[in-house]
XYZ file of C-alpha atoms in Angstrom:
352
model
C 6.233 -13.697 15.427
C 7.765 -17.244 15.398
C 4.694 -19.133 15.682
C 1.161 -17.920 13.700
C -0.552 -20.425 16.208
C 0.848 -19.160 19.291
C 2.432 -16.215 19.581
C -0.414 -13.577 18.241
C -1.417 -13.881 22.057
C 1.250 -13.143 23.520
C 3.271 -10.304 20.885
C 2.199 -6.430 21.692
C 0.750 -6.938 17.976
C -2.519 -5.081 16.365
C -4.392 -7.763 14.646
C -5.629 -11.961 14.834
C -5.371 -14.801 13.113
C -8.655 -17.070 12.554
C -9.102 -20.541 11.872
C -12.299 -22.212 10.377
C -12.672 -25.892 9.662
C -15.704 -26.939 8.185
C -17.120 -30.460 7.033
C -19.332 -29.760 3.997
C -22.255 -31.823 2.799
C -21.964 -34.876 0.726
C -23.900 -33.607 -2.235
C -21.856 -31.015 -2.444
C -19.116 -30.338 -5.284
C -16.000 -32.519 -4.835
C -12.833 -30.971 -3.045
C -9.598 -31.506 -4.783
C -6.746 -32.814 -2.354
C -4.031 -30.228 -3.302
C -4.330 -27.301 -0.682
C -4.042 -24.726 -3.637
C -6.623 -26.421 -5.012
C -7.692 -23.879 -7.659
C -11.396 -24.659 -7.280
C -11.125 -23.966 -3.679
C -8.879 -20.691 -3.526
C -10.506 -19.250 -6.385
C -13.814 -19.649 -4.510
C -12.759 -17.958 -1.260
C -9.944 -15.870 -3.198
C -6.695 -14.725 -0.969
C -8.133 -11.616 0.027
C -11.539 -10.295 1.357
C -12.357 -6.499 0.672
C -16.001 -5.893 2.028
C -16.371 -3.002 0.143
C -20.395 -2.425 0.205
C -21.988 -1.626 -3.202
C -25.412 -0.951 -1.257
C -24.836 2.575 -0.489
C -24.782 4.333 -3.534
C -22.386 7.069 -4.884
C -20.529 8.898 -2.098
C -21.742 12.367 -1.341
C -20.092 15.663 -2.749
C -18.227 17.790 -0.673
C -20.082 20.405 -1.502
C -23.392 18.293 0.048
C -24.469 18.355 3.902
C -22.504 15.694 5.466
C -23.829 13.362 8.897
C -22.801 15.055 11.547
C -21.240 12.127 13.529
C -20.065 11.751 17.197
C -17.751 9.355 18.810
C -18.650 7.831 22.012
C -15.568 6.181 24.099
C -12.510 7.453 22.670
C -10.161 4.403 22.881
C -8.917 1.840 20.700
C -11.715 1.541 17.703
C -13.341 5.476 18.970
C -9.255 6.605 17.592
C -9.389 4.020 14.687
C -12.469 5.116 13.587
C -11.387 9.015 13.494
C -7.788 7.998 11.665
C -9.794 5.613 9.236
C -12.644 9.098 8.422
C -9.737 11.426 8.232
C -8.032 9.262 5.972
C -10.759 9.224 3.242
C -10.211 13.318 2.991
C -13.005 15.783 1.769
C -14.925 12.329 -0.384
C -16.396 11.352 3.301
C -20.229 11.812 3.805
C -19.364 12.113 7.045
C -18.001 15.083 9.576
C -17.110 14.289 13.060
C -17.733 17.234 15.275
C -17.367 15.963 18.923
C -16.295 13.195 21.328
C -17.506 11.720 24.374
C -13.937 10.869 26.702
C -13.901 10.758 29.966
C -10.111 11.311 30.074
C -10.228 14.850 28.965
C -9.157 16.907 26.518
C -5.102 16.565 26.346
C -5.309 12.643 26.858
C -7.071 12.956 23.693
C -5.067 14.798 21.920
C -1.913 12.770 22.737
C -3.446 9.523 22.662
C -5.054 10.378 19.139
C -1.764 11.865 17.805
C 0.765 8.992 19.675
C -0.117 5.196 18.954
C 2.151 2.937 19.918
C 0.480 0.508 17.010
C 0.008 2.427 14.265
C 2.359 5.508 15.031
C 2.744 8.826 15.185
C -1.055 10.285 12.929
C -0.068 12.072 9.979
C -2.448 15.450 11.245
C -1.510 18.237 13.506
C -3.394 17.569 16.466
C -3.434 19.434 19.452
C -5.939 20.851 22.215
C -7.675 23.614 21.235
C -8.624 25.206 24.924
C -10.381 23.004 27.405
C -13.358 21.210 25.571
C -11.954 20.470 22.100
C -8.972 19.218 20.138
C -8.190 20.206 16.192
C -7.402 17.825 13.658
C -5.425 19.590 10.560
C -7.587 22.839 11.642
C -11.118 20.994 12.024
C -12.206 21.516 15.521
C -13.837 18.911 17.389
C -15.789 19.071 21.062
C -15.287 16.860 23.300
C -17.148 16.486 26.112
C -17.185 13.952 29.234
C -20.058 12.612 30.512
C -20.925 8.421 31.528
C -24.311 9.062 31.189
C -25.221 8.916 27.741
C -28.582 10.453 28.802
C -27.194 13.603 29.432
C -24.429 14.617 26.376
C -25.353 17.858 23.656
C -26.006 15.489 20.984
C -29.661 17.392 20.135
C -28.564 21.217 20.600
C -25.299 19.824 18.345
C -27.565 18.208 15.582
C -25.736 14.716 15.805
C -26.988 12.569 13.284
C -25.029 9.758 13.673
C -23.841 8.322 17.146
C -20.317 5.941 16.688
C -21.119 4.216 19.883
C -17.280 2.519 21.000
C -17.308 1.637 24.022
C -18.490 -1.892 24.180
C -20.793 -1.446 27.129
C -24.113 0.067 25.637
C -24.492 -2.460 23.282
C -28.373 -3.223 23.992
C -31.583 -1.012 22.506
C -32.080 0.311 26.871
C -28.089 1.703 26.539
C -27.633 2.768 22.938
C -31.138 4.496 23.241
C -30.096 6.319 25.279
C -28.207 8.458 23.046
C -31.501 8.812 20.963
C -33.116 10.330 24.139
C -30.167 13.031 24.311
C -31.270 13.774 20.551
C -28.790 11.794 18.062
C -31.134 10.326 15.310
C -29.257 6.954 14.999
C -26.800 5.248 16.769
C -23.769 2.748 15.611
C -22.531 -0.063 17.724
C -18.919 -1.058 17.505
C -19.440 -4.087 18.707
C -22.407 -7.015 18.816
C -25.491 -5.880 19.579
C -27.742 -7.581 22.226
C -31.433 -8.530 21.420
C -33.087 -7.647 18.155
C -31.018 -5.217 17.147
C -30.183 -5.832 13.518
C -26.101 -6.803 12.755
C -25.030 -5.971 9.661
C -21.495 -6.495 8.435
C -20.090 -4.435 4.700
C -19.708 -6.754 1.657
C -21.955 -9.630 3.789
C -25.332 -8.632 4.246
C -25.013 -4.376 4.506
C -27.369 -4.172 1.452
C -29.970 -5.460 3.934
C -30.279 -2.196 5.876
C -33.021 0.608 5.691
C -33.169 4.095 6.904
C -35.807 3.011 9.548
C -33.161 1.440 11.554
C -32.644 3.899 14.208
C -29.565 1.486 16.009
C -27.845 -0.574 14.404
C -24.715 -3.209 14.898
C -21.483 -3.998 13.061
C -20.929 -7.176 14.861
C -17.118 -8.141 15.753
C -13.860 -7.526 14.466
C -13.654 -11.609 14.276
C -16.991 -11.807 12.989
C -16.238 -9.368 9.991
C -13.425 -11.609 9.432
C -14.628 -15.026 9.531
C -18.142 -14.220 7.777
C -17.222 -13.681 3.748
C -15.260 -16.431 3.740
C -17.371 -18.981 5.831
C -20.911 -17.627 3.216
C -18.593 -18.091 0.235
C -17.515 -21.955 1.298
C -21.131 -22.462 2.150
C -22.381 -21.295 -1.269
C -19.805 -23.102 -2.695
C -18.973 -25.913 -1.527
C -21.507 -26.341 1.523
C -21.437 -26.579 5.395
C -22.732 -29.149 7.762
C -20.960 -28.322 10.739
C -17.817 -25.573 11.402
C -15.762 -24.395 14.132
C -13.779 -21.248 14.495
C -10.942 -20.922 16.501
C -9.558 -17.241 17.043
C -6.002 -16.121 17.969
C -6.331 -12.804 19.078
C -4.315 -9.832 20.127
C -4.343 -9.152 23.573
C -7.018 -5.899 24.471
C -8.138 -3.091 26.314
C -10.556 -5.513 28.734
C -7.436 -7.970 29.896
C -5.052 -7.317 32.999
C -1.555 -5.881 32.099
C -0.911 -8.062 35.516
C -2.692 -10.404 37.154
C -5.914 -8.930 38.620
C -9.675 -9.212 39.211
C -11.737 -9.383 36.299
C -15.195 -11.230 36.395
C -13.858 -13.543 33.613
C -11.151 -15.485 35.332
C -8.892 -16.347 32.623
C -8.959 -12.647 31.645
C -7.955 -11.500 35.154
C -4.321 -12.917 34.058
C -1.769 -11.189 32.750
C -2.396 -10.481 29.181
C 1.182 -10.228 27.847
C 2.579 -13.361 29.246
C -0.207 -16.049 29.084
C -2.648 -17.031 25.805
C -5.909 -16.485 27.013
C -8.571 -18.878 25.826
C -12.126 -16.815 25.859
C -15.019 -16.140 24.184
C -16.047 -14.148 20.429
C -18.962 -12.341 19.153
C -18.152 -13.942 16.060
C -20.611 -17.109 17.047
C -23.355 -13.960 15.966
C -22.490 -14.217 12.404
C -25.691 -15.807 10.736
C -28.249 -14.525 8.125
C -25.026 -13.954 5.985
C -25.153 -12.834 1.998
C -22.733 -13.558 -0.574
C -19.701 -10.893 -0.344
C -17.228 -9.095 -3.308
C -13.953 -11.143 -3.201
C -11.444 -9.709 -5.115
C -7.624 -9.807 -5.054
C -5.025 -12.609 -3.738
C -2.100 -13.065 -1.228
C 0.090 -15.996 -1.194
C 3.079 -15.285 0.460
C 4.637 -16.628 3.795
C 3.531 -13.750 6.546
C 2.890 -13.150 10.224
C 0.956 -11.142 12.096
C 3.115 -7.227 11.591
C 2.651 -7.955 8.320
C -1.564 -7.057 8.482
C -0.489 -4.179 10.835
C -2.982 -1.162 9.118
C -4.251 -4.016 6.766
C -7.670 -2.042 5.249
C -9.484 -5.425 4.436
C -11.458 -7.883 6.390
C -9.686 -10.634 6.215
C -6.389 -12.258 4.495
C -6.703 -16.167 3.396
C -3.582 -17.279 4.147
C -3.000 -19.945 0.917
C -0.098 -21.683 2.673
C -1.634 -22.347 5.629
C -5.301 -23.463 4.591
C -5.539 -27.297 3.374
C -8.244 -29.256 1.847
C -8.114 -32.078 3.436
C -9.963 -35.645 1.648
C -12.957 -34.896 -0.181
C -15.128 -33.491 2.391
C -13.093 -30.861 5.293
C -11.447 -27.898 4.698
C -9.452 -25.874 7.046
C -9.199 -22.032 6.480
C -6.307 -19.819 8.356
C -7.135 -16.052 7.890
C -5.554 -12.877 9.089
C -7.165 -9.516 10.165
C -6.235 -6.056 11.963
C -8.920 -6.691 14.354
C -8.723 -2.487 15.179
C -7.761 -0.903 11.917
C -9.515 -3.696 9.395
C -12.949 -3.376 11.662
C -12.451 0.849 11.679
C -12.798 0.968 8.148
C -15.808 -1.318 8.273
C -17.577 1.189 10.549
C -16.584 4.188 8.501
C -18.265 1.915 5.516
C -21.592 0.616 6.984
C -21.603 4.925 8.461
C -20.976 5.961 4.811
C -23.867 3.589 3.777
C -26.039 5.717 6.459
C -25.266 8.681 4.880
C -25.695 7.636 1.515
C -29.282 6.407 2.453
C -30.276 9.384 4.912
C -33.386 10.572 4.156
């Protein structure tokens, strides 16, 4: 990538970069001019892990684990089941069927061929015509719109991984409550009062009585440590985020309708100015930082990145006494993933 600013859009890339400038209040603690200000990076560090500390030790093996199910097998539903498998035998969690309306061999191949991350590192492969197997763990999958109507109470799903980005209010994602899954996971921001919670920002906040539940954004589990950090530290009077994101699933390939105009254009020649759940984050806590990057990178370079977000130290400048501007990177697939296998790992860990 040539140009951090402008070509993120337009690249095939996994991934975004974020920018946050903020004015903070006048009582606040004095900024130091020099962009690596060491007051200032060592507040919002180089490198956000939200690693929750809410959940408690991690289940034995040898201990019942959530029985989970994926709904919407595409870009985070895949993610999400690389990201578990990843984590091996420690995992609370066992995924035991999908919801994909493409059928079984799509996938398989689709799971097992990713022109972002590569070829998975499992054998994968169909096992008949309702299931695929994962290094020998067989998983259904079934194929069904209607959430209404899927086996998630004669299959004892605990744990609903709700990824497809259109049953994102308590009417849709209940509905995989009334097909008998005891909670449900949204991959995306939730709409009304269902409580958002994002790992390492305000995930100690949630209770077993939350039957659904949000993660928020990929941009918003991004942008949120840092912006609660600066806030604590420094303070904020007014902020804006600007997000350059990877093009996705929802944009045209080639110009064609879409009821958002500017998404109805082609999505690998044009940048696309739109909107961001990330505008949900509020009600934050104060995150683990931990770690540092300082090196000149673009966007490959976070390809599979496992943490939030990346400050990017050469890039963010303090500028006077009194505005700071903040570039960060994330994986806005892989990054967000492993926060849902975390705040799902802090469901187990507090299933009752």
């Amino acid at each position: 990538m040539a140009s951090p600013m402008l070509s993120t859009a337009m690249a095939p890339l996994q991934g975004g970069m974020l920018e946050f400038s903020g004015l903070r209040s006048s009582s606040s603690l004095p900024l130091r001019r020099n962009a690596t200000s060491d007051d200032f990076m060592s507040a919002v560090s180089f490198r956000t892990y939200a690693v929750s500390t809410s959940g408690g030790s991690r289940k034995a093996p040898t201990e019942a684990k959530l029985k989970v199910a994926i709904n919407g097998f595409g870009r985070i539903g895949r993610n999400f089941l690389r990201c578990w498998h990843g984590r091996g035998d420690s995992s609370p969690l066992e995924v035991i069927a999908i919801n994909d309306t493409g059928g079984v061999k799509q996938a398989s191949h689709l799971l097992k061929y990713d022109s972002t991350l590569g070829i998975f590192d499992a054998d994968v492969k169909p096992v008949g015509d309702n299931a695929i197997s994962v290094d020998g763990k067989v998983i259904k999958v079934v194929s069904d719109r209607n959430p209404s109507n899927l086996p998630w109470g004669e299959m004892g799903i605990d744990l609903v991984i709700e990824g497809t980005g259109v049953f994102v209010d308590r009417a849709g994602a209940g509905k995989h409550l009334e097909a008998g899954a005891k909670k449900v996971l949204i991959t995306a921001p939730g709409k009304g009062d269902i409580p958002t919670y994002v790992c390492g920002v305000n995930a100690d906040l949630y209770t077993h009585a939350d039957t659904i539940i949000s993660n928020a954004s990929c941009t918003t589990n991004c942008l949120a440590p840092f912006v609660k950090v600066l806030d604590q530290k420094f303070g904020i009077i007014k902020g804006t985020m600007t997000t350059t994101h990877s093009y996705t699933g929802d944009q045209r390939l080639l110009d064609a309708s879409h009821r958002d105009l500017r998404r109805a254009r082609a999505a690998a020649l044009n940048i696309v100015p739109t909107s961001t759940g990330a505008a949900k984050a509020v009600a934050l806590v104060l995150p683990n930082l931990k770690g540092k990057l300082n090196e000149p990178l673009v966007s490959v370079d976070f390809r599979c990145s496992d943490v939030s977000s990346t400050i990017d130290a050469s890039l963010s400048m303090v500028m006077g006494d009194d505005m700071v501007k903040v570039i960060a990177w994330y994986d806005n697939e892989w990054g967000y993933s492993q926060r849902v296998v975390d705040l799902a790992d802090i469901v187990a860990n507090q299933w009752k």
